[in-house]
Short mmCIF file of C-alpha atoms in Angstrom, two decimals:
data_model
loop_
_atom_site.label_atom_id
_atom_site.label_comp_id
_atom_site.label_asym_id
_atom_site.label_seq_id
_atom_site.Cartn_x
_atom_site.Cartn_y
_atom_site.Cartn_z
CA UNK A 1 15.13 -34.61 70.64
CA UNK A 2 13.24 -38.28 71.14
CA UNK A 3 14.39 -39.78 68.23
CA UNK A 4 16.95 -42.53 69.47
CA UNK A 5 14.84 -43.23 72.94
CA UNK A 6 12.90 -46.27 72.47
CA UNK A 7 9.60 -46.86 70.52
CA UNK A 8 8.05 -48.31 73.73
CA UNK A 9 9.02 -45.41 75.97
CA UNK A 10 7.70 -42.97 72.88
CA UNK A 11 4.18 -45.07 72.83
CA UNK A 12 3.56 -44.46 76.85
CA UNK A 13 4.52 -40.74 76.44
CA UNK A 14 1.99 -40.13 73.68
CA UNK A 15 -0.94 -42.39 75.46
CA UNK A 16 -0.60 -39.19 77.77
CA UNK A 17 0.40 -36.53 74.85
CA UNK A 18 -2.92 -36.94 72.60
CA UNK A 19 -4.68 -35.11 75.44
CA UNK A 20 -2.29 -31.88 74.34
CA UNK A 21 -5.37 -31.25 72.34
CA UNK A 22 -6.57 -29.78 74.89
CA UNK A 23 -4.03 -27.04 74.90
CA UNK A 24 -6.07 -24.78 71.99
CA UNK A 25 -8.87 -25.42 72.88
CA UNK A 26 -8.51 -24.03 76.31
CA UNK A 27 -6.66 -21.48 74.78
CA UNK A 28 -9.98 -19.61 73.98
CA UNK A 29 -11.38 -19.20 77.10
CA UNK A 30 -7.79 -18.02 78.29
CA UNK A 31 -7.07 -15.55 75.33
CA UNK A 32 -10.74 -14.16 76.75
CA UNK A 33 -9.53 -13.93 80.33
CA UNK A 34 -6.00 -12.02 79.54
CA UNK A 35 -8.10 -9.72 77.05
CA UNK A 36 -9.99 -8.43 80.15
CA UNK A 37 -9.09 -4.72 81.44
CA UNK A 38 -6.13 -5.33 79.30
CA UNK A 39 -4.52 -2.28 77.00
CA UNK A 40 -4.12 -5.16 74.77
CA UNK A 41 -7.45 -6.50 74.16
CA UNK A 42 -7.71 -6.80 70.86
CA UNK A 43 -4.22 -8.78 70.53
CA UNK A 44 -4.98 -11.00 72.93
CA UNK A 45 -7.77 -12.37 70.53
CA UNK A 46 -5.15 -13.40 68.19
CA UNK A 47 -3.66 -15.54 70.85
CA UNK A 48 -4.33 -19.21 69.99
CA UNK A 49 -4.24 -18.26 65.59
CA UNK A 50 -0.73 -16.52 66.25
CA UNK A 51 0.12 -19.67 68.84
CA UNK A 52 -0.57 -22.09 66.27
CA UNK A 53 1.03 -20.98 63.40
CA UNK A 54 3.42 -18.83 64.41
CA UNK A 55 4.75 -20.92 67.67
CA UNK A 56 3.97 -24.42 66.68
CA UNK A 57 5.97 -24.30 63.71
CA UNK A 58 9.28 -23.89 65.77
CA UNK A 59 8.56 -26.14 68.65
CA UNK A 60 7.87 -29.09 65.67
CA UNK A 61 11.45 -28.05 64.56
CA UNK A 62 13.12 -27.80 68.16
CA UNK A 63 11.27 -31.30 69.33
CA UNK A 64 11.93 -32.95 66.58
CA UNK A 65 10.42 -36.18 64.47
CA UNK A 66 8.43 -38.98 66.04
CA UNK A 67 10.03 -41.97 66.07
CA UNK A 68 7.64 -44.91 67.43
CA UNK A 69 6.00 -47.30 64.94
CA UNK A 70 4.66 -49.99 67.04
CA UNK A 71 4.87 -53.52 66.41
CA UNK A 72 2.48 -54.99 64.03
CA UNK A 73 2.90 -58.62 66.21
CA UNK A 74 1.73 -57.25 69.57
CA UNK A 75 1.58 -53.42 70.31
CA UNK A 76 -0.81 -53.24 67.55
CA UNK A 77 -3.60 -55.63 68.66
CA UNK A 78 -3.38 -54.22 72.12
CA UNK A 79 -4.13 -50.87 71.00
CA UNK A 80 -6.68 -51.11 68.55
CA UNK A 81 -8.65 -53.12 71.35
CA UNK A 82 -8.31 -50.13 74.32
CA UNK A 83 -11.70 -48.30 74.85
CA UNK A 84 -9.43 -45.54 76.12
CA UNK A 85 -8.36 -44.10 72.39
CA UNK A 86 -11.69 -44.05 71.42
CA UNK A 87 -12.66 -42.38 74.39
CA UNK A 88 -9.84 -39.75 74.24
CA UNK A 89 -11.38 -39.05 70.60
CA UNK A 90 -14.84 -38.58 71.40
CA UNK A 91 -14.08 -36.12 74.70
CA UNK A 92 -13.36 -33.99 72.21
CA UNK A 93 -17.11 -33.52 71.17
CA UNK A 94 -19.14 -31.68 73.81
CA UNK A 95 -16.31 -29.99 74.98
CA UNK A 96 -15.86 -28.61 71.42
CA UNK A 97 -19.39 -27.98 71.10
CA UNK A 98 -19.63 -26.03 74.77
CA UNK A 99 -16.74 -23.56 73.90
CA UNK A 100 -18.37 -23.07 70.57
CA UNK A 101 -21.31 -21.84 71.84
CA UNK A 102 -19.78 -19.90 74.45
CA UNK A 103 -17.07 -18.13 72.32
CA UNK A 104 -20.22 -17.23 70.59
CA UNK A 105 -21.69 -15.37 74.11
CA UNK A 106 -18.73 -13.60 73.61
CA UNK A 107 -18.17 -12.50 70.05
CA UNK A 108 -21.68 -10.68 70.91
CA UNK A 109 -21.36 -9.62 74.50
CA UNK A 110 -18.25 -8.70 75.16
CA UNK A 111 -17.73 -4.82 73.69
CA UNK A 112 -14.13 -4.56 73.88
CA UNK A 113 -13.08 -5.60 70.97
CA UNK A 114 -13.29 -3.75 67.90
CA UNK A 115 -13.33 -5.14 64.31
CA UNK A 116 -9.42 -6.06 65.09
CA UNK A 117 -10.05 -7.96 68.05
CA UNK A 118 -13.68 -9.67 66.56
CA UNK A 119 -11.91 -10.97 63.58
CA UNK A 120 -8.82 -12.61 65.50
CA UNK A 121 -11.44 -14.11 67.16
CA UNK A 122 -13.47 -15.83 64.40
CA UNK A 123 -9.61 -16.82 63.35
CA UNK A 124 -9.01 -18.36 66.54
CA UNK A 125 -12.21 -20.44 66.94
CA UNK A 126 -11.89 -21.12 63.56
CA UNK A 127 -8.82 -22.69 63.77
CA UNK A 128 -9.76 -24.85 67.00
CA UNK A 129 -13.31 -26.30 65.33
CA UNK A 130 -10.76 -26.70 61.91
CA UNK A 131 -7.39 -28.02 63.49
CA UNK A 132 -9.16 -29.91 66.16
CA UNK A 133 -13.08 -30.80 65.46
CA UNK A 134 -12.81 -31.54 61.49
CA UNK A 135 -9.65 -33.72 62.39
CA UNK A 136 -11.21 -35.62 65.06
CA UNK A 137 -14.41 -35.84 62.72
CA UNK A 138 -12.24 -37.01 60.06
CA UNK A 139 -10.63 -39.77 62.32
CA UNK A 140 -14.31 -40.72 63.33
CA UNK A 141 -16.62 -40.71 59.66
CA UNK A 142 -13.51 -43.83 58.82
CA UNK A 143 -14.94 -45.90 61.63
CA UNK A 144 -17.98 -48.21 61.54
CA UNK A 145 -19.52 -48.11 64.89
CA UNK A 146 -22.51 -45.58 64.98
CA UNK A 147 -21.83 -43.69 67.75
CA UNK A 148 -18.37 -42.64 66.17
CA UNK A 149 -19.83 -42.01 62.74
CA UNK A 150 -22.36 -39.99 64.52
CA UNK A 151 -20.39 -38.03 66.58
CA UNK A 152 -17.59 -36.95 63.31
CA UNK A 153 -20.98 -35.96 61.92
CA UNK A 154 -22.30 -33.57 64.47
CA UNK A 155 -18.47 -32.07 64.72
CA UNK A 156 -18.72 -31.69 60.60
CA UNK A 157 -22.20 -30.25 60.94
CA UNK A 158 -20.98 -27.57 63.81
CA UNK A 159 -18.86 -25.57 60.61
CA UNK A 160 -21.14 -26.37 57.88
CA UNK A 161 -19.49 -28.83 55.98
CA UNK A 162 -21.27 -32.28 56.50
CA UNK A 163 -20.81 -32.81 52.79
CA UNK A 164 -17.09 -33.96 53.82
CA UNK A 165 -18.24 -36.83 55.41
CA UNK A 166 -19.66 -38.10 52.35
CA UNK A 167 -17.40 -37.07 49.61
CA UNK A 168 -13.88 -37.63 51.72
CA UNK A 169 -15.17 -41.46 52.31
CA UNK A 170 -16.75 -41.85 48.48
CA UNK A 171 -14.59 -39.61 46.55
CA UNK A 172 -11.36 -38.96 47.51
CA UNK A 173 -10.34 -41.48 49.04
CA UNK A 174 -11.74 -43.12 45.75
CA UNK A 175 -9.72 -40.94 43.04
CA UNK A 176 -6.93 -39.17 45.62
CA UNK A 177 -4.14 -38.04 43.19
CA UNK A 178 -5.62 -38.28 40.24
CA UNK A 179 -7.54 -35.80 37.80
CA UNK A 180 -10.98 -36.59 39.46
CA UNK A 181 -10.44 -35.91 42.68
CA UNK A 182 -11.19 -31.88 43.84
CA UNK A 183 -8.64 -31.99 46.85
CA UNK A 184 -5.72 -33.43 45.34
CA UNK A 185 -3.39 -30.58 44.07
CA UNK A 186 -2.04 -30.76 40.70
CA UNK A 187 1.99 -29.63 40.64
CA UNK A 188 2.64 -25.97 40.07
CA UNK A 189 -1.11 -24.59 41.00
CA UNK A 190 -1.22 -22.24 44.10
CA UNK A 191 -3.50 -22.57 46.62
CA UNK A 192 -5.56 -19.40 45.79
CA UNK A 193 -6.35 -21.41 42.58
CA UNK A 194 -7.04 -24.99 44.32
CA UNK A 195 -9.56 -23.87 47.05
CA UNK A 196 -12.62 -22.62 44.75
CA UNK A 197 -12.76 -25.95 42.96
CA UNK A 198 -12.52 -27.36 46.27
CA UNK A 199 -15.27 -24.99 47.48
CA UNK A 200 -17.38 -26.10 44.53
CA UNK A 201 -16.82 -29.53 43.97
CA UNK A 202 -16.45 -31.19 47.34
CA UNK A 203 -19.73 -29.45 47.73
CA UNK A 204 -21.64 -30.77 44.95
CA UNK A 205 -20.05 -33.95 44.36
CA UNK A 206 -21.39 -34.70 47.94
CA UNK A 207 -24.48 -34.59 46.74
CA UNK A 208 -23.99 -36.13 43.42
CA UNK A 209 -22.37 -39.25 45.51
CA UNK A 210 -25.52 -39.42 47.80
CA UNK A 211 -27.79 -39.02 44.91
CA UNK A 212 -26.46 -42.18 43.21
CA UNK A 213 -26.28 -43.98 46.72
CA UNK A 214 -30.57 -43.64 47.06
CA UNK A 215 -30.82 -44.43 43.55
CA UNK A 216 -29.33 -48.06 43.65
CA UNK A 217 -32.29 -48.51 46.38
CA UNK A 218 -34.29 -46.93 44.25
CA UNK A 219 -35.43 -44.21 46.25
CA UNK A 220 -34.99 -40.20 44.82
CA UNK A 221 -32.44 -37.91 45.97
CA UNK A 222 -34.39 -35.66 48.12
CA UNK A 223 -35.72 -38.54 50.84
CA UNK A 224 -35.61 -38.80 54.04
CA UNK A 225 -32.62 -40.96 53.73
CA UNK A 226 -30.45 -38.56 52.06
CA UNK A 227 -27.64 -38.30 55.05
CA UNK A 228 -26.86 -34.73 54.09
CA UNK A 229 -30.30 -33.79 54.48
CA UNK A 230 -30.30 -34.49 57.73
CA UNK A 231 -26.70 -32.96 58.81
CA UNK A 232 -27.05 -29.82 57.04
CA UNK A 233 -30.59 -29.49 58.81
CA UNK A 234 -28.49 -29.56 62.25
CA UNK A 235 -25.95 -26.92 60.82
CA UNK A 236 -29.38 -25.52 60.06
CA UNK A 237 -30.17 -25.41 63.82
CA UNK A 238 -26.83 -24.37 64.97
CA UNK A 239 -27.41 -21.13 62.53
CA UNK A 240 -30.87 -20.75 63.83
CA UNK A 241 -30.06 -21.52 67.62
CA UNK A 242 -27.12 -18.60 67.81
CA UNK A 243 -29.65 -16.59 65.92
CA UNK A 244 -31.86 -16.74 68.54
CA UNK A 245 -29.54 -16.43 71.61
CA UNK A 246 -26.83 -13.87 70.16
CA UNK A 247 -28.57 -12.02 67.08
CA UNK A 248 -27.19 -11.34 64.12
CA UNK A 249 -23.56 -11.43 65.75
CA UNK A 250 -24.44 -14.95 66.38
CA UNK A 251 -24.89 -15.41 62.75
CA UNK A 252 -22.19 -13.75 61.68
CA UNK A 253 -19.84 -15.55 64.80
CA UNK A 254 -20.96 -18.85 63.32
CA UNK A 255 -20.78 -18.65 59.44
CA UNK A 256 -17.38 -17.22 60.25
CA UNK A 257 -15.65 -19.74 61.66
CA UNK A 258 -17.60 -22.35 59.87
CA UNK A 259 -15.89 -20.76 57.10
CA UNK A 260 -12.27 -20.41 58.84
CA UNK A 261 -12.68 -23.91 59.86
CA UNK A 262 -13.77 -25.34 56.30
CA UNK A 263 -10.59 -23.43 54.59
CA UNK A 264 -8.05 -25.10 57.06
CA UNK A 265 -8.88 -28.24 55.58
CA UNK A 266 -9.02 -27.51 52.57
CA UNK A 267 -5.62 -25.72 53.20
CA UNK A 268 -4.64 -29.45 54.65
CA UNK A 269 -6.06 -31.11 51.50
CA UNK A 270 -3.46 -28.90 49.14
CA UNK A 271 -0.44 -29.69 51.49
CA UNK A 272 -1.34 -33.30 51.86
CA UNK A 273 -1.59 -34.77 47.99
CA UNK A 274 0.25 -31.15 46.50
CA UNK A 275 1.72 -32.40 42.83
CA UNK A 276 1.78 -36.04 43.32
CA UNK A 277 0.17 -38.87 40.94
CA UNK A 278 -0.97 -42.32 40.85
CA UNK A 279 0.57 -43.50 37.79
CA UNK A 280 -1.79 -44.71 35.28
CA UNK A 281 -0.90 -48.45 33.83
CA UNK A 282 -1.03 -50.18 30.79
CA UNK A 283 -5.25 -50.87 31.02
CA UNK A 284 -6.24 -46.93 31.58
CA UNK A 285 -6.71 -47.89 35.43
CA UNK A 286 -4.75 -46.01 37.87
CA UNK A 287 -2.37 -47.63 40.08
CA UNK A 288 -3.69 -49.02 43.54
CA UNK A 289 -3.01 -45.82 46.51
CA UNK A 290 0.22 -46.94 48.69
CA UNK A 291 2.17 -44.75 51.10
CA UNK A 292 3.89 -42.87 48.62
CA UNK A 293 0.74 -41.08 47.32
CA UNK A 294 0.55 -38.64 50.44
CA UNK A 295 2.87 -36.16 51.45
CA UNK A 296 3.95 -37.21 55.42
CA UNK A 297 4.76 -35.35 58.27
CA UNK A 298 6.05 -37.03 61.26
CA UNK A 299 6.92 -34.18 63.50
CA UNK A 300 5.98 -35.18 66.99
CA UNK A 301 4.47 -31.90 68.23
CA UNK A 302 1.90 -31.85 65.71
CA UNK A 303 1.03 -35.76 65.72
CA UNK A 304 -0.04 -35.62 69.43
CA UNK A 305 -2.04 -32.51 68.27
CA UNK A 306 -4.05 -33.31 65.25
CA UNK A 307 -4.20 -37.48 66.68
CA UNK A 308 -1.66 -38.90 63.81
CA UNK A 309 -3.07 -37.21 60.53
CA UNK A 310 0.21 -35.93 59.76
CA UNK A 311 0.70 -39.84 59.02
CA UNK A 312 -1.43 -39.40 55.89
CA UNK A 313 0.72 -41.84 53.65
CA UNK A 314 -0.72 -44.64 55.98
CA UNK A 315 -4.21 -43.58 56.56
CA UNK A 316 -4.65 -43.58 52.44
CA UNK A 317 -3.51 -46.92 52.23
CA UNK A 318 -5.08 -48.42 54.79
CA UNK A 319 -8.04 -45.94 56.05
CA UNK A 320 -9.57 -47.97 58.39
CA UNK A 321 -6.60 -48.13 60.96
CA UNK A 322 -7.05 -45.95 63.90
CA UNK A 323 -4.69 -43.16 64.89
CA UNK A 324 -2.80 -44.33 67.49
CA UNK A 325 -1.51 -47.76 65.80
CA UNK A 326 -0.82 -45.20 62.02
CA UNK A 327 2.60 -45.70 60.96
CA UNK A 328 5.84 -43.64 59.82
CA UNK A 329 7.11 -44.68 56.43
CA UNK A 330 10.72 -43.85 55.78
CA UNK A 331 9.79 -44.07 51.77
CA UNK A 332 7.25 -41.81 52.05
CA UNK A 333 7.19 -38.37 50.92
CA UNK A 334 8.34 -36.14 53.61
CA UNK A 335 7.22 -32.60 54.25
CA UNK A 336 10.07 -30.43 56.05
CA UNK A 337 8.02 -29.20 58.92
CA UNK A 338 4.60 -30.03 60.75
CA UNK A 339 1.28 -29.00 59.20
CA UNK A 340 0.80 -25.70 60.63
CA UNK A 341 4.28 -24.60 59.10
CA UNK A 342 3.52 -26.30 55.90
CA UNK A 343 0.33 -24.42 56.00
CA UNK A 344 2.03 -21.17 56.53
CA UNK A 345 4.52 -22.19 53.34
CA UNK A 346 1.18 -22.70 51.09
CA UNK A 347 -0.26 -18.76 52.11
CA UNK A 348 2.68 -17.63 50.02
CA UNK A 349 2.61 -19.43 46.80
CA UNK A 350 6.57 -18.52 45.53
CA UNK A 351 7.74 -19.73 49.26
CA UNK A 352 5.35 -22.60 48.57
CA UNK A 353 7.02 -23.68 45.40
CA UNK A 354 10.65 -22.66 46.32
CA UNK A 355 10.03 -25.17 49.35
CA UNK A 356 8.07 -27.66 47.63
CA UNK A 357 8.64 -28.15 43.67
CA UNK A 358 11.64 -29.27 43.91
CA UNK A 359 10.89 -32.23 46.58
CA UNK A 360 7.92 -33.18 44.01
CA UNK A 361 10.44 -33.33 41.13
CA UNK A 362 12.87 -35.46 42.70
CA UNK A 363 9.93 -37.64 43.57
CA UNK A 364 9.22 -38.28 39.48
CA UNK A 365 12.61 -37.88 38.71
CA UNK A 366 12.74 -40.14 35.30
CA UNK A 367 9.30 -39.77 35.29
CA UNK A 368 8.61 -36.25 34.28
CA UNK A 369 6.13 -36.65 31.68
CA UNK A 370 3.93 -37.23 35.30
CA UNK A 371 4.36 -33.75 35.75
CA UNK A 372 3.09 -32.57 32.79
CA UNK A 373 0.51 -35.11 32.55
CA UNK A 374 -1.14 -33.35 36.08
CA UNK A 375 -1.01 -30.20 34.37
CA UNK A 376 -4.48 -29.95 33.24
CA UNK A 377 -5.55 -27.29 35.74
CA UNK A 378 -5.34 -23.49 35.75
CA UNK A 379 -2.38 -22.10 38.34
#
């Protein structure tokens, strides 16, 4: 649909677009609103989890790809130097944080719902803290400045998984696509089999990372310095403040979409590096991560919603640049729809393959030996 306007005209339409995240997240206080004296109460609950991945899926389709890459000479500069970008990513935070704590009001209060209704709620917020907080947080923990690093921090710390900000920085982005690295998929596993080792090592491997980090300063792991200590005690505090204010629906409302919101990027993790390699060279090294090392996605629906990560091929090669200047790379790997559709795809693990084994084997085509090299872990 926008593909032959011009990039210039596409850049002005999504300084205005990235605000579209906006869209889900006031789709939880509206969900609550139509679920009121409604026959349907318990379906309205499902609104903004059945919006997302059942709707989104066929607008990225209908709209179409994103065609604006803008100019490395001038448009670039310009835009990595506007305080507005920054400021559209950080908005995100206490408005986040406020429907968070008052979708939790109502997964206690509000009577209702029945175990129907409660869980499409958890699946809602879950996806709106996942889709929307742990993206923002993951554009944020790449940048230097405090207050951003901060602020990813709190947003990672608000579903219980600070240890991302440590091991996505440190680890994968160290070893993505290759045998060491826990959220890289290896070809032919399903997703049922990639998310416990996920789970498990993403966890501990944070840990491990900051361990080593206090020992080259000679200090032990458990200090004061130890960054995780001091996120997971404000998770800690989240748990312990609904606690207090909604009971033990408050604990259950928060581990529950902590949860939700963990899985979806995990979920993003398998579609983004699913079955491809960095070749290993003559030395035992492994090649130096380019573009073609992430699976992209340059649907236009989806890249004002989740601020460019669908433009993973250039955030892995060069993970410092902010969203709004990432770039489209025709020689990329391409996924066939947006992330929530891809996501969908990976649920169903033949539909998953049917779609996607074939695009990974045309990738190392004359190069299958890669294929069997990646192998090495249980389907």
């Amino acid at each position: 649909m926008f593909e032959r306007l011009p990039s210039h005209w596409i850049l002005s339409v999504k300084k205005v677009g990235y605000w579209i995240w906006l869209i889900p997240v006031l789709g939880i206080p509206l969900s609550y609103r139509e679920s009121l004296d409604s026959a349907y109460a318990n379906a309205w609950a499902w609104l903004v989890v059945g919006t997302v991945f059942g709707v989104i899926p066929l607008f990225d389709g209908l709209i179409g790809r994103d065609p604006a890459n803008p100019s490395e000479d001038t448009e670039v500069p310009a835009m990595e130097r506007q305080g507005y970008y920054r400021l559209l990513s950080l908005s995100t935070v206490p408005l986040l944080l406020g429907m968070l704590i008052w979708a939790g009001w109502v997964f206690a209060s509000y009577d209702a719902w029945n175990w129907i209704g409660q869980l499409g709620w958890l699946l809602s917020v879950g996806t709106v803290t996942g889709a929307i907080g742990i993206t923002v947080a993951h554009e944020l923990i790449h940048k230097d400045p405090p207050l951003e690093q901060n602020a990813g921090g709190l947003l990672l710390a608000a579903v219980c998984y600070a240890g991302f900000k440590i091991e996505h920085l440190r680890g994968h982005h160290v070893h993505v696509c290759t045998p060491e690295d826990a959220s890289s998929a290896r070809y032919g596993q399903s997703l049922y089999a990639f998310l416990p080792r996920a789970y498990k090592h993403n966890f501990l491997n944070a840990w491990a990372l900051e361990a080593q980090r206090l020992k080259r300063k000679g200090l032990p792991a458990l200090h004061w310095r130890n960054e995780l200590i001091g996120w997971y005690a404000i998770s800690a505090a989240f748990l312990l403040g609904f606690s207090l204010a909604f009971g033990w629906l408050g604990v259950l409302f928060f581990l529950g979409q902590s949860f939700v919101a963990l899985t979806l990027l995990e979920i993003v993790n398998y579609v983004e590096h699913y079955g491809l390699h960095r070749r290993k060279l003559d030395d035992g090294r492994y090649e130096r991560t380019n573009p073609k090392h992430s699976w992209n996605s340059n649907y236009l629906l989806t890249n004002l919603f989740l601020f460019h990560l669908q433009r993973h091929s250039d955030h892995h090669a060069f993970a410092k640049r902010r969203y709004q200047v990432l770039r489209h790379f025709d020689d990329s790997p391409q996924l066939p729809n947006g992330y929530a559709g891809m996501i969908v795809l990976a649920l169903i693990p033949p539909l998953w393959r049917a779609v996607m084994d074939p695009r990974v084997r045309a990738y190392y085509a004359g190069e299958e030996h890669q294929l069997g090299d990646s192998q090495h872990v249980s389907h």
